[in-house]
XYZ file of N, CA, C and O in Angstrom:
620
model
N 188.952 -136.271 150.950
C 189.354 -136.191 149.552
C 190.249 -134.977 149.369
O 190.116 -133.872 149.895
N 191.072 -135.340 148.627
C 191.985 -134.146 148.598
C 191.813 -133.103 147.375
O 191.938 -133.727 146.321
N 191.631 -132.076 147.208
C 191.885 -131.152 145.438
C 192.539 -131.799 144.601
O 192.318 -131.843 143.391
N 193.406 -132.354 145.208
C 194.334 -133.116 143.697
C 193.559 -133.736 143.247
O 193.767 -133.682 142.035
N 192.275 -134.677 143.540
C 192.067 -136.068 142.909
C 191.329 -135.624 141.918
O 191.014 -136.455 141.067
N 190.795 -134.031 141.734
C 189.832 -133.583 141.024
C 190.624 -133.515 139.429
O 190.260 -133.753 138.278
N 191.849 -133.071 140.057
C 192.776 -132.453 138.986
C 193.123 -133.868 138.442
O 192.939 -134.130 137.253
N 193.668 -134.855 139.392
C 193.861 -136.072 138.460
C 192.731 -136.628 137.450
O 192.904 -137.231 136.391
N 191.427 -136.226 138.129
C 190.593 -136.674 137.005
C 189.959 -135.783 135.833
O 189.061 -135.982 135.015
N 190.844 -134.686 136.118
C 190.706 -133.699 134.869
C 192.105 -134.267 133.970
O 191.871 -134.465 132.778
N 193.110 -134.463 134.301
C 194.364 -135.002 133.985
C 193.976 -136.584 133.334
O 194.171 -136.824 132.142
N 193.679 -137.119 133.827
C 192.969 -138.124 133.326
C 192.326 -138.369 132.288
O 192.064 -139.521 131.943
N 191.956 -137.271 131.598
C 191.048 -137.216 130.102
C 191.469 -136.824 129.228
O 190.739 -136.671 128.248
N 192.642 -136.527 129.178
C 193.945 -136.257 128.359
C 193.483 -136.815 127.053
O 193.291 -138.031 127.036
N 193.267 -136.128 125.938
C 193.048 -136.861 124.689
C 193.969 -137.590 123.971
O 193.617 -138.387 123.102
N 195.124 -137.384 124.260
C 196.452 -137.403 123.678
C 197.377 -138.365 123.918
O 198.287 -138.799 123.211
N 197.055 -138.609 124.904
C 197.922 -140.323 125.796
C 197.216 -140.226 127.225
O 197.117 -139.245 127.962
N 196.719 -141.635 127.412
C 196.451 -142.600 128.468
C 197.198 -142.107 129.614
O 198.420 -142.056 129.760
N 196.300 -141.766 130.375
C 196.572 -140.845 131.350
C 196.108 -141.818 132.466
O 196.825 -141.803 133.466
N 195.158 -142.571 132.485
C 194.198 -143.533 133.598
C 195.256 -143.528 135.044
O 194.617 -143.353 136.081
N 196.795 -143.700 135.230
C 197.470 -143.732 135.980
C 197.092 -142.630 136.779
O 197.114 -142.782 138.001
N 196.806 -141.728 136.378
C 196.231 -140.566 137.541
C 195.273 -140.562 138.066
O 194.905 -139.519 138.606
N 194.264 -142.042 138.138
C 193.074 -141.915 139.047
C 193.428 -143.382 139.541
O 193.501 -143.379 140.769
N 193.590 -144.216 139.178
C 194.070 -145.836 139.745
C 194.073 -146.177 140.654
O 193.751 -147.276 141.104
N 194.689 -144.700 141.423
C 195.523 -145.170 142.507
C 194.192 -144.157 143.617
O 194.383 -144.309 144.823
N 193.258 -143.443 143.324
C 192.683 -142.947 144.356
C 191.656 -144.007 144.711
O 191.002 -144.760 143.990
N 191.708 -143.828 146.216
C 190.872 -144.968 147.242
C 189.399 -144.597 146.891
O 188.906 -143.477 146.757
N 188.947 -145.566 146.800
C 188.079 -146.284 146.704
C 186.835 -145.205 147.648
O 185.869 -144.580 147.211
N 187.281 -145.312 148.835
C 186.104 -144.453 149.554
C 186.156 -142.927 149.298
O 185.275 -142.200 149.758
N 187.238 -142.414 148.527
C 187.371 -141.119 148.264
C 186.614 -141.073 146.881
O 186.249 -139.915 146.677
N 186.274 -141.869 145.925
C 185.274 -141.759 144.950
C 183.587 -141.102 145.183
O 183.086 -140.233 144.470
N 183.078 -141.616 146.081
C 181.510 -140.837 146.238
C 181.303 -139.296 146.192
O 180.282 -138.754 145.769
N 182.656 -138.509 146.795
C 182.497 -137.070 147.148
C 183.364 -136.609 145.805
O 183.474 -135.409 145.556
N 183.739 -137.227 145.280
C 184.671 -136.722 144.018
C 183.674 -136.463 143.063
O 183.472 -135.410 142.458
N 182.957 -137.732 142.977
C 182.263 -137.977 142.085
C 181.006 -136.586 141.839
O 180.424 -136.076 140.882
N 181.047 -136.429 143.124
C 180.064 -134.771 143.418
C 180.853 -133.994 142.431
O 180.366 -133.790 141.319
N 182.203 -133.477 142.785
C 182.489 -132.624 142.208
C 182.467 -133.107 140.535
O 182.116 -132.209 139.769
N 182.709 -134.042 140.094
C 182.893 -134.631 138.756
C 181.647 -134.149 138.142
O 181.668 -133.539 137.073
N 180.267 -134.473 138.957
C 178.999 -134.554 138.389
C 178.442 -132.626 138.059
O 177.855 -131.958 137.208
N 179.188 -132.453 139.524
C 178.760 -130.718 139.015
C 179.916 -129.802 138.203
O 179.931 -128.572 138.263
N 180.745 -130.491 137.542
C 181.612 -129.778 136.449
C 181.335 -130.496 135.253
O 182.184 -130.268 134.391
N 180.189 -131.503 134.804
C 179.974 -132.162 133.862
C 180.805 -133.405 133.298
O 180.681 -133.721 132.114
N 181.805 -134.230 134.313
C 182.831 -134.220 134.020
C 182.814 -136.344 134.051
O 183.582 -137.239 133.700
N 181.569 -136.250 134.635
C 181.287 -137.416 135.407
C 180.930 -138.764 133.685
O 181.250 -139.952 133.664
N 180.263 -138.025 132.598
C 179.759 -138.617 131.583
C 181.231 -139.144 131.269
O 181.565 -140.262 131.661
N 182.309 -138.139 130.395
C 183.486 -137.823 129.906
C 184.184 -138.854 130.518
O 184.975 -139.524 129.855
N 183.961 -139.105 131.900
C 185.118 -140.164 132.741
C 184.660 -141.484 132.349
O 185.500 -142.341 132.073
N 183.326 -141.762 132.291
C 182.819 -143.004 132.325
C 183.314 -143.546 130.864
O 183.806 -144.674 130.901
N 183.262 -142.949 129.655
C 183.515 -142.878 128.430
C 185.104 -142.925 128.172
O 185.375 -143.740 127.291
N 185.970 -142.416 128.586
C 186.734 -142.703 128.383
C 188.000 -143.521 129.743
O 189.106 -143.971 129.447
N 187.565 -143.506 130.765
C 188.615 -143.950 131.820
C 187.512 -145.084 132.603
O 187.828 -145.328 133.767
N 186.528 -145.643 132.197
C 185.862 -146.513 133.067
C 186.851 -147.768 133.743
O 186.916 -148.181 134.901
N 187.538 -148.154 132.580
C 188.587 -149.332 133.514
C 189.034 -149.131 134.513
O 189.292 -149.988 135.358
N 189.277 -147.521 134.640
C 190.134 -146.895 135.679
C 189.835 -146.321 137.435
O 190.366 -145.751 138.388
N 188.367 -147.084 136.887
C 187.902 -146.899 138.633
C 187.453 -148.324 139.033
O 187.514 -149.283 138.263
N 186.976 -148.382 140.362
C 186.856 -149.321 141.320
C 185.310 -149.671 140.689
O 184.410 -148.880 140.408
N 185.342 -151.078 140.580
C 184.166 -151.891 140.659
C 183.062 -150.915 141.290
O 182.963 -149.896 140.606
N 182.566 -150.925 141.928
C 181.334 -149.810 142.672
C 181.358 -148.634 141.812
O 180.264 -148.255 141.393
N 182.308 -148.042 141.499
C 181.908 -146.613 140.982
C 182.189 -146.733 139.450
O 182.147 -145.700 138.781
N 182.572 -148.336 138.646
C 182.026 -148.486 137.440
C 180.442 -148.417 137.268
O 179.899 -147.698 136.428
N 179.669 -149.362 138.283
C 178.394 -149.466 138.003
C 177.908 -148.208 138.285
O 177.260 -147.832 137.308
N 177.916 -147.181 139.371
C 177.728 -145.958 139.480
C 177.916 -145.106 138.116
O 176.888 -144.575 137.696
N 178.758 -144.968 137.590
C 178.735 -144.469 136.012
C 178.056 -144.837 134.935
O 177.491 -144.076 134.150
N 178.115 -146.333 134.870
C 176.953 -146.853 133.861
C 175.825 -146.742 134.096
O 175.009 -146.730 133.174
N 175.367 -146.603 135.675
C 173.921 -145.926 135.395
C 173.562 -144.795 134.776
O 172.514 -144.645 134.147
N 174.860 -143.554 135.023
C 174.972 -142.167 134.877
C 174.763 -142.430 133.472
O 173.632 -142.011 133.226
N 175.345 -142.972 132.295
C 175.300 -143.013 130.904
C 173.984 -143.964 130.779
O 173.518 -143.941 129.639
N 173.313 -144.759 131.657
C 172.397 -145.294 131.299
C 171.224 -144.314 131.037
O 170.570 -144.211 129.999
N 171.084 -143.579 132.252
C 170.057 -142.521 132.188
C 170.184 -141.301 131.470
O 169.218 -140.539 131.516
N 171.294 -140.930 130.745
C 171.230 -139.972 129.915
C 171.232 -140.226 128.416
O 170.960 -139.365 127.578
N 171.694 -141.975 128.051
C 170.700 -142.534 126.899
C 169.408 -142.564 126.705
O 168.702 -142.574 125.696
N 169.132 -142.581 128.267
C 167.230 -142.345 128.410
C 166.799 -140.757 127.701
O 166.048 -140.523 126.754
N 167.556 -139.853 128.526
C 167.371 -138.689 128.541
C 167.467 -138.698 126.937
O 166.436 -139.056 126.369
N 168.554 -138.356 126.134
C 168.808 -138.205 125.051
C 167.782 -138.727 123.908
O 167.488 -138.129 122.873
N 167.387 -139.788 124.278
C 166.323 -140.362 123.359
C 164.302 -139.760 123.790
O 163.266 -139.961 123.156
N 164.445 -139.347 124.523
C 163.244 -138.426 125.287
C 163.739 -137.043 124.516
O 162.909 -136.437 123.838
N 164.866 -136.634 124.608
C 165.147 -135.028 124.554
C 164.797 -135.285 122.795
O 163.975 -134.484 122.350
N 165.183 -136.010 122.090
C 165.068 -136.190 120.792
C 163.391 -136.498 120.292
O 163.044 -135.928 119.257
N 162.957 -136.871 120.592
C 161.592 -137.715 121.240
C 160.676 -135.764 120.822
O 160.033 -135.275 119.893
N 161.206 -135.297 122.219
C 160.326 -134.126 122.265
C 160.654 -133.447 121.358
O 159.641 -133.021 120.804
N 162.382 -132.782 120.451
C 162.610 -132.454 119.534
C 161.579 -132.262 117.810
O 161.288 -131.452 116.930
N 161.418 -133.482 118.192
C 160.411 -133.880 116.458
C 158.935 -133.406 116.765
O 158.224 -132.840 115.934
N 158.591 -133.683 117.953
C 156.982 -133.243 118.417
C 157.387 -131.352 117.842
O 157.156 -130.841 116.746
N 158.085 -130.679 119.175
C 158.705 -129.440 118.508
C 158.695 -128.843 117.098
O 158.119 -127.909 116.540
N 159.320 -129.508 116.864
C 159.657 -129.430 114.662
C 158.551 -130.103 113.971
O 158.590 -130.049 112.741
N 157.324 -130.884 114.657
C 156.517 -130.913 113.920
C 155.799 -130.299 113.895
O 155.366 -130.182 112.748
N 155.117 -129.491 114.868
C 154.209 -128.338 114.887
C 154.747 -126.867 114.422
O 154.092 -125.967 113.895
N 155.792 -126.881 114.685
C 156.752 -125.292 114.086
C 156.447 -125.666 112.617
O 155.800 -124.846 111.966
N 156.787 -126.650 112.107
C 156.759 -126.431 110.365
C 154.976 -126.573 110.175
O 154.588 -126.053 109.129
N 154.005 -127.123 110.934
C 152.654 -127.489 110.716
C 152.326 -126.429 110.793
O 151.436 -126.080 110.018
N 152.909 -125.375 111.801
C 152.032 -123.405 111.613
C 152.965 -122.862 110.941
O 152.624 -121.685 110.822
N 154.277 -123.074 110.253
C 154.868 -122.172 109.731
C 155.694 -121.490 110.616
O 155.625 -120.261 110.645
N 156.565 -122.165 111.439
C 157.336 -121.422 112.146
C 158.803 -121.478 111.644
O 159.298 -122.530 111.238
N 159.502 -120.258 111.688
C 161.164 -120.090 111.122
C 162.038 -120.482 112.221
O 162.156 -119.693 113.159
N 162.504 -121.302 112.234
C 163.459 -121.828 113.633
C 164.600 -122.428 113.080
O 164.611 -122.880 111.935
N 165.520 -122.451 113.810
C 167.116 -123.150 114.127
C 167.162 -123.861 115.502
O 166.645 -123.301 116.468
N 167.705 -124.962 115.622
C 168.258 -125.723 116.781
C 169.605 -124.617 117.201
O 170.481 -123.960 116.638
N 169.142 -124.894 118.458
C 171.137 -124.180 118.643
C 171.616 -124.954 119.679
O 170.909 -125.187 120.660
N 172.588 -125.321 119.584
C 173.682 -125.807 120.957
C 172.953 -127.241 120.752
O 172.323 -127.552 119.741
N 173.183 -128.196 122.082
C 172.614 -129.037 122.204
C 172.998 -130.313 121.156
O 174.141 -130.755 121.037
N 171.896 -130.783 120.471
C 171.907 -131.871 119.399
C 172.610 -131.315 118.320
O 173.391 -132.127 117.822
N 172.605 -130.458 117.905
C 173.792 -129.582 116.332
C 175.208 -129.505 117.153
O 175.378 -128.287 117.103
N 176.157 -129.933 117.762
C 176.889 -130.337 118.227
C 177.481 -131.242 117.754
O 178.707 -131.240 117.646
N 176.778 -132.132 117.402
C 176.857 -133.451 116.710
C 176.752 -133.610 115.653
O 175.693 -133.404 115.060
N 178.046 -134.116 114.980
C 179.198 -135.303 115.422
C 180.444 -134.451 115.974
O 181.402 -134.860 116.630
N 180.242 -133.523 115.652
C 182.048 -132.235 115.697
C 182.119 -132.409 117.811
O 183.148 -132.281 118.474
N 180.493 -132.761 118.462
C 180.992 -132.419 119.886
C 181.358 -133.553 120.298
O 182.091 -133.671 121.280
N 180.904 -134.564 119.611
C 180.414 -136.187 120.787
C 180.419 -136.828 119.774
O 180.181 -136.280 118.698
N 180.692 -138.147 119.869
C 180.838 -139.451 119.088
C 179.283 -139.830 119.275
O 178.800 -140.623 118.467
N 178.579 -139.368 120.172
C 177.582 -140.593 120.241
C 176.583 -138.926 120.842
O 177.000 -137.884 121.348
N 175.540 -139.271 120.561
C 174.637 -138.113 120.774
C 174.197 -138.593 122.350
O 174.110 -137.642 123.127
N 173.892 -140.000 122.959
C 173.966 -140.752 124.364
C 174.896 -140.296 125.055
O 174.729 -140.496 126.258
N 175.744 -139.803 124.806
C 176.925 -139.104 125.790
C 176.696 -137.396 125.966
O 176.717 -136.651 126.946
N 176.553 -137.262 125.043
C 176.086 -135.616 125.374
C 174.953 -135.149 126.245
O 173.774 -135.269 125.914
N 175.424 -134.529 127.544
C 174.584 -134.322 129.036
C 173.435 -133.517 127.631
O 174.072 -132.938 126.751
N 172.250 -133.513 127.519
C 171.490 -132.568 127.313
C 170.035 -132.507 128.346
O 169.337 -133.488 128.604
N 169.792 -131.052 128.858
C 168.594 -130.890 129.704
C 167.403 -129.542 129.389
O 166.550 -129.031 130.115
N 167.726 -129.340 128.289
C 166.914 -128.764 127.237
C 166.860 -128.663 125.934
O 167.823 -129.119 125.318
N 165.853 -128.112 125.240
C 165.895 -127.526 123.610
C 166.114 -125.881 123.162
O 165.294 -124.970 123.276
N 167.138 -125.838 122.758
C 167.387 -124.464 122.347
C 166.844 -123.612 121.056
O 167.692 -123.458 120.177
N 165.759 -123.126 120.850
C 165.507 -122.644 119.543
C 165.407 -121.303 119.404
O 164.861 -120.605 120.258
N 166.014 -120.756 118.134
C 165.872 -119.621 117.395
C 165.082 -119.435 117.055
O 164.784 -120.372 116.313
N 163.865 -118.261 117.071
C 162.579 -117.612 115.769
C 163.601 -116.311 116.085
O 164.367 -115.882 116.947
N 162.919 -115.921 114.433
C 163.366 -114.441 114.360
C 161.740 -114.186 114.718
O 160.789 -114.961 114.614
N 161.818 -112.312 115.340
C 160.783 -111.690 116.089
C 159.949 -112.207 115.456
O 159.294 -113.039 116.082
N 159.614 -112.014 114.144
C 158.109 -112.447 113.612
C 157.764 -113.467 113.854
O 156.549 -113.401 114.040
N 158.179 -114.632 114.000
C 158.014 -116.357 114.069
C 157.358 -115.977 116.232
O 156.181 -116.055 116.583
N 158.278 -115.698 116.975
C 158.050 -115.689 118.046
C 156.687 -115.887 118.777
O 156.650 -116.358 119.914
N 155.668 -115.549 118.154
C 154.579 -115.124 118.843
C 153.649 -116.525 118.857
O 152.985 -117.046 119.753
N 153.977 -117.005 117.053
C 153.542 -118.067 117.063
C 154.307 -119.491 117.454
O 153.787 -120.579 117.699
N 155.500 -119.181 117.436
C 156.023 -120.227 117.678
C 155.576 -120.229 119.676
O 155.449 -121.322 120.229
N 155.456 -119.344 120.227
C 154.887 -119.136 121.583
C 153.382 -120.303 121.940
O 153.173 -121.046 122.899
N 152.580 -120.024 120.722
C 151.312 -120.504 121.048
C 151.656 -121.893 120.182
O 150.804 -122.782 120.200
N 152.528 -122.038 119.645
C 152.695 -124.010 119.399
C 153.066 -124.529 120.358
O 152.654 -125.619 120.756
N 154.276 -123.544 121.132
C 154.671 -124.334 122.714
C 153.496 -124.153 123.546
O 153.218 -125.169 124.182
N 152.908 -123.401 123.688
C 151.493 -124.105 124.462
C 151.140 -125.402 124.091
O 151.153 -126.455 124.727
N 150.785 -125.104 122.817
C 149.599 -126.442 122.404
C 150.398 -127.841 122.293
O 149.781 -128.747 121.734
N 152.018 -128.192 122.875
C 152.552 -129.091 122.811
C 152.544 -128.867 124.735
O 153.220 -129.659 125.392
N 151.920 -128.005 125.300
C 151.737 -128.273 126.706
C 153.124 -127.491 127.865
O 153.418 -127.838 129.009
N 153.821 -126.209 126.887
C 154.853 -125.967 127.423
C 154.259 -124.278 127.842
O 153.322 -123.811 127.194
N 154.641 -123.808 128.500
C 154.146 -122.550 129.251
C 155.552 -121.650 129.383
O 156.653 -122.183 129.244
N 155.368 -120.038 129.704
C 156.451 -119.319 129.618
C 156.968 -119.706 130.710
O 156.555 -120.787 131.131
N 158.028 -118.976 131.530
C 158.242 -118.755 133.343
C 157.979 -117.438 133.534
O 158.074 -116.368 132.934
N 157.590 -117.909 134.646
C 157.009 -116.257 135.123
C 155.657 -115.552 134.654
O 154.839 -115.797 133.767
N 155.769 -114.644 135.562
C 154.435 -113.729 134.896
C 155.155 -112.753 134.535
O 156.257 -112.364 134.921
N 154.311 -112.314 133.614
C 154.895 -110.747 132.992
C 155.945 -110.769 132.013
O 156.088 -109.700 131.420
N 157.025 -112.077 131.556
C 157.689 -111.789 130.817
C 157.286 -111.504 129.513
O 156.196 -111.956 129.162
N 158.082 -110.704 128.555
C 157.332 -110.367 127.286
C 158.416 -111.044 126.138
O 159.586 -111.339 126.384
N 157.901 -111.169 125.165
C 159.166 -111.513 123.925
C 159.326 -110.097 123.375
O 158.567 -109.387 122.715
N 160.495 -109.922 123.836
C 161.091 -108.303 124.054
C 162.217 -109.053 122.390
O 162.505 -108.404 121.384
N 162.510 -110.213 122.620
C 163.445 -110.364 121.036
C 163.019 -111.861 120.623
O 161.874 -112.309 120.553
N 163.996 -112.388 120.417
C 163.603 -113.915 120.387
C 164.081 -115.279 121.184
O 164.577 -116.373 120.914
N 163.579 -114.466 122.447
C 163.873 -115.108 123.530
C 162.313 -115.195 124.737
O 161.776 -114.231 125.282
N 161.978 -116.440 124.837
C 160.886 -116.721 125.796
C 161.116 -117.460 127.023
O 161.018 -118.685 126.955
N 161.483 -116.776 128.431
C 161.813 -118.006 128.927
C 161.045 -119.574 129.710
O 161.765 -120.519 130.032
């Protein structure tokens, strides 16, 4: 596989005009190792969504699984979201979503397209301690030993 094909499929997503001519033409067996690099620059969802015509039979269905399983994901990540927000408001916890699902609509047309692999939340210091012992009791634990909520951050 050559560097270019990466760039063609960064070139390729061109919002602005139909670009697909810049991947068309890459072979077929040079897709599996691309697709590496595609998957670890996030780049792999974005292609399927907008340039799917533009690859080879095999590495269409290879993508639609990729968006299959992160409709899974997305509807799980949302899933755990409300469990989250139901116990924070049931003890009184002060929180904000950040990143992630508030993205949406300004990031993604479709909340199924947006890679998400966590929940991001804000407490200010006071909320922290308890919002700490709701993520227990929804079965979630800190990392590590010894870390402290030094602000409003637990990891």
């Amino acid at each position: 596989m050559r560097p270019s094909h990466l760039i063609s499929v960064v070139g390729a997503l061109d919002f602005q005009r139909d670009r697909g001519d810049l991947i068309r033409d890459i072979p077929a067996e040079k897709w599996p190792q691309l697709l590496g690099l595609t998957d670890a620059a996030q780049l792999t969802l974005p292609l399927a969504i907008r340039r799917r015509d533009c690859l080879p039979p095999e590495i269409q269905s290879r993508v639609d699984r990729n968006l299959a399983r992160n409709a899974e994901r997305a509807l799980e990540t949302r899933r755990l979201y409300r469990s989250i927000e139901q116990e924070f408001r049931w003890r009184g916890v002060e929180f904000i979503v950040l990143k992630g699902m508030t993205h949406f609509p300004s990031f993604c047309d479709d909340l199924s397209h947006r890679p998400q692999f966590d929940i991001d939340v804000y407490c200010p210091q006071e909320s922290i301690h308890v919002a700490a012992e709701a993520m227990a009791g929804l079965g979630y634990e800190t990392v590590g030993s010894g870390h402290k909520a030094t602000a409003d951050h637990l990891p």
